[in-house]
XYZ file of C-alpha atoms in Angstrom:
283
model
C 0.000 0.000 0.000
C 1.263 3.442 -0.861
C 0.587 6.648 1.001
C 1.647 10.099 -0.107
C 3.969 11.919 2.343
C 2.659 15.355 1.371
C 0.920 15.807 4.706
C 4.064 14.755 6.536
C 6.312 17.267 4.798
C 3.917 20.169 5.268
C 3.314 19.346 8.916
C 7.018 19.034 9.682
C 7.937 22.317 8.017
C 5.041 24.442 9.212
C 2.668 22.995 11.779
C 5.282 20.776 13.417
C 6.676 23.880 15.125
C 3.355 24.959 16.546
C 3.185 23.506 20.015
C -0.176 24.787 21.184
C -1.912 23.576 18.032
C -2.189 20.102 19.526
C -4.693 21.189 22.184
C -8.148 22.071 20.917
C -10.395 22.551 23.950
C -9.723 22.492 27.678
C -11.816 20.986 30.439
C -13.177 22.931 33.393
C -11.094 22.803 36.593
C -9.235 25.471 38.562
C -5.646 26.699 38.883
C -4.775 26.663 42.600
C -3.247 30.134 42.682
C -6.351 31.681 41.174
C -4.159 33.939 39.045
C -4.117 32.024 35.779
C -6.834 30.967 33.391
C -6.781 29.178 30.045
C -6.758 32.413 28.038
C -3.741 33.716 29.954
C -1.872 30.435 29.640
C -2.607 30.265 25.907
C -1.477 33.851 25.342
C 1.742 33.385 27.304
C 2.514 30.098 25.598
C 1.950 31.625 22.168
C 4.108 34.649 23.061
C 6.903 32.414 24.380
C 7.088 30.529 21.099
C 6.845 33.773 19.141
C 9.834 35.187 21.018
C 11.916 32.196 20.000
C 10.808 32.400 16.371
C 11.599 36.137 16.366
C 15.243 35.170 16.785
C 15.134 33.299 13.457
C 16.908 35.965 11.440
C 19.240 35.645 8.470
C 22.083 33.227 9.106
C 20.378 31.556 12.072
C 19.045 27.995 12.179
C 15.812 26.778 13.742
C 16.254 23.377 15.407
C 13.258 21.232 16.335
C 13.289 17.742 17.852
C 10.180 15.832 18.917
C 9.737 12.268 20.098
C 6.436 10.768 18.994
C 4.432 7.749 20.098
C 1.357 6.524 18.233
C 0.026 3.227 19.479
C 0.026 0.326 17.017
C -0.733 -2.199 19.749
C -1.647 -5.729 18.666
C -1.987 -4.507 15.087
C 1.713 -3.558 14.854
C 2.826 -6.494 12.692
C -0.059 -6.097 10.293
C 0.395 -2.346 10.049
C 4.064 -2.877 9.211
C 3.288 -5.524 6.602
C 0.703 -3.307 4.941
C 2.930 -0.221 4.786
C 5.278 -0.631 1.855
C 6.088 3.104 1.753
C 6.299 5.938 4.299
C 6.148 3.647 7.308
C 6.858 5.097 10.750
C 7.244 2.825 13.789
C 5.139 3.083 16.920
C 7.780 5.287 18.564
C 10.105 7.581 16.641
C 11.996 10.850 16.778
C 11.602 13.629 14.263
C 14.418 16.146 13.925
C 14.463 19.226 11.729
C 17.059 21.909 10.960
C 15.823 25.010 9.090
C 18.348 27.596 7.913
C 17.089 31.164 7.519
C 18.227 33.208 4.533
C 17.720 36.808 3.461
C 14.355 38.382 4.117
C 13.417 35.603 6.504
C 13.103 33.051 3.714
C 13.901 29.437 4.537
C 17.024 28.668 2.537
C 17.839 25.094 3.536
C 16.147 22.255 5.349
C 17.441 18.995 6.742
C 15.522 16.477 8.795
C 14.815 12.855 9.539
C 12.432 10.396 11.148
C 14.229 7.643 13.074
C 13.355 4.998 15.644
C 14.809 4.602 19.125
C 17.673 2.478 17.789
C 18.649 5.143 15.267
C 17.244 3.474 12.149
C 16.242 6.257 9.757
C 12.912 5.825 7.982
C 12.564 9.175 6.192
C 15.008 11.894 5.221
C 14.196 15.523 4.409
C 16.722 17.619 2.486
C 16.933 20.657 0.247
C 17.881 20.133 -3.381
C 18.223 23.433 -5.222
C 14.894 25.224 -4.891
C 13.041 22.133 -3.699
C 12.571 20.239 -0.460
C 12.854 16.492 -0.982
C 11.313 13.969 1.395
C 12.756 10.484 0.782
C 11.518 7.161 2.072
C 14.736 5.331 2.935
C 13.419 1.779 2.492
C 12.042 2.286 -1.008
C 13.834 5.378 -2.282
C 10.493 6.984 -3.105
C 10.676 10.783 -3.085
C 8.268 13.661 -2.873
C 9.359 17.149 -3.904
C 7.830 20.562 -3.364
C 9.090 24.129 -3.911
C 11.139 25.798 -1.186
C 8.843 28.779 -0.735
C 8.312 28.965 3.020
C 9.519 31.739 5.294
C 9.566 32.590 8.991
C 6.508 34.772 8.369
C 4.656 31.741 7.003
C 5.438 29.832 10.195
C 4.282 32.741 12.357
C 1.101 33.106 10.308
C 0.345 29.396 10.657
C 0.945 29.663 14.406
C -1.622 32.435 14.688
C -4.203 30.477 12.710
C -3.599 27.289 14.695
C -4.827 28.777 17.980
C -8.023 30.342 16.641
C -10.128 27.304 17.538
C -8.691 27.306 21.056
C -9.437 31.007 21.459
C -13.013 30.416 20.338
C -13.446 27.681 22.939
C -12.064 29.947 25.651
C -14.375 32.768 24.602
C -17.353 30.414 24.784
C -16.529 29.603 28.410
C -15.761 25.917 27.851
C -12.006 26.174 28.327
C -10.173 26.547 31.605
C -7.177 24.941 33.305
C -7.239 21.394 34.640
C -4.556 21.828 37.274
C -0.851 21.617 37.858
C 1.764 19.028 38.654
C 5.489 18.467 38.798
C 7.698 17.010 36.084
C 11.413 16.606 36.875
C 10.996 19.050 39.753
C 9.408 21.793 37.651
C 5.865 23.052 38.103
C 3.755 22.175 35.131
C 0.470 23.615 33.912
C -1.820 20.877 32.599
C -4.567 21.629 30.100
C -7.095 18.912 29.354
C -9.706 18.373 26.700
C -13.178 17.599 27.972
C -13.837 13.908 27.996
C -15.911 12.702 25.097
C -17.071 9.372 23.645
C -14.306 7.494 21.881
C -14.778 6.888 18.148
C -13.641 3.320 17.854
C -11.342 2.348 14.976
C -12.864 -0.323 12.780
C -11.013 -3.533 12.068
C -9.844 -3.579 8.429
C -11.689 -6.065 6.274
C -8.794 -6.733 3.924
C -5.088 -6.037 3.625
C -5.598 -3.682 0.695
C -8.115 -0.924 0.968
C -8.870 -2.009 4.509
C -5.806 -0.226 5.843
C -6.753 3.169 4.500
C -10.425 2.950 5.428
C -10.266 0.825 8.575
C -7.153 1.646 10.557
C -6.572 4.948 12.224
C -3.613 5.699 14.442
C -3.356 5.540 17.339
C -4.882 2.062 17.205
C -7.486 1.599 19.957
C -9.870 -1.051 18.635
C -8.799 -3.585 21.280
C -9.128 -1.304 24.300
C -12.916 -1.099 24.636
C -12.470 2.648 25.081
C -15.441 4.708 26.209
C -13.767 8.109 26.624
C -10.939 10.070 25.081
C -8.874 12.739 26.833
C -6.300 15.115 25.322
C -3.729 16.817 27.542
C -1.215 19.586 26.954
C 1.569 20.211 29.456
C 3.243 23.625 29.647
C 6.289 24.589 31.675
C 5.107 27.131 34.227
C 8.471 28.906 34.187
C 8.888 29.449 30.448
C 5.276 28.861 29.357
C 6.590 26.705 26.525
C 4.552 23.549 25.837
C 6.609 20.378 26.082
C 4.225 17.411 25.990
C 0.973 16.574 24.210
C -0.807 13.307 24.925
C -3.987 11.398 24.246
C -5.330 8.759 26.597
C -8.402 6.606 26.274
C -10.364 5.302 29.221
C -11.845 1.820 29.142
C -15.090 0.634 30.669
C -13.283 -0.222 33.913
C -11.998 3.345 34.238
C -8.383 2.497 33.384
C -6.398 5.009 31.327
C -4.295 3.903 28.355
C -1.760 6.223 26.746
C -2.274 5.929 23.000
C -0.529 9.003 21.602
C 2.183 11.328 22.833
C 4.552 13.967 21.503
C 7.364 15.299 23.660
C 9.398 18.319 22.688
C 13.131 17.739 23.021
C 14.413 20.897 21.291
C 12.774 24.132 20.122
C 15.617 26.584 19.640
C 17.376 29.050 17.394
C 21.107 28.396 17.002
C 23.990 29.991 15.140
C 24.998 28.386 11.854
C 28.357 27.463 13.411
C 26.539 25.417 16.071
C 24.943 23.078 13.527
C 26.751 19.691 13.557
C 29.042 19.103 10.562
C 27.339 17.369 7.660
C 23.776 18.307 8.580
C 23.219 20.385 5.468
C 25.359 18.212 3.195
C 23.645 16.098 0.578
C 23.587 12.270 0.988
C 26.839 12.052 -0.999
C 28.514 14.461 1.424
C 28.998 17.383 -0.924
């Protein structure tokens, strides 16, 4: 089965840098200090990311690393067998380097999708005026023009939070609570619980994959509710983890999807590791 990577490339380049886009609505609870609400948290989180992106001037490089988990569960072997192109394992790390040229235009891009053992599944590189996404196993490539800029990323960031702002304005979005991760206070935002849409079992190994499977795979969990959570560092207001859990009929939670931010930074060109922007032949 073949799947186009167009969505992957676009998401990595643009929406992959938009942390708060992963949270859509927040459930009603209270922040213990009484000084923060969802609108304030959202605004501060958006401003914190904007301040980092504002440093992406000519000659600088934007570096993004995320670890991603999307549950394959008992369907893992079948999903692998049915994915002859653009396969990503249940857990993987996506890394992206974006060099900024004159006028804020993105001049070069380099990235990869690799598993925990370091096996690379997809590569993203610039070739002339194009960005090329290559499936390592098959050599299949997708190309699109290198037309993005820092302004495009900022514009996409603004659009991505509009739905959240609408939910806050309607009164349905406030903060769940707070916790501690590695000794740091963490603001936790949670989507209201809602009935789980169960993934159908595929009827065949052909079209069944595209119409029956959806990731994360939850068909075996007897899920009755779905919860989305966003965790934001209370010191920097930068989001660092997005997760989805489903709750079964017995009330047990199962983590089925998670993205953790490892790096979201602007670095000098000299700080980029040697070879990052070289082509596969090392030129």
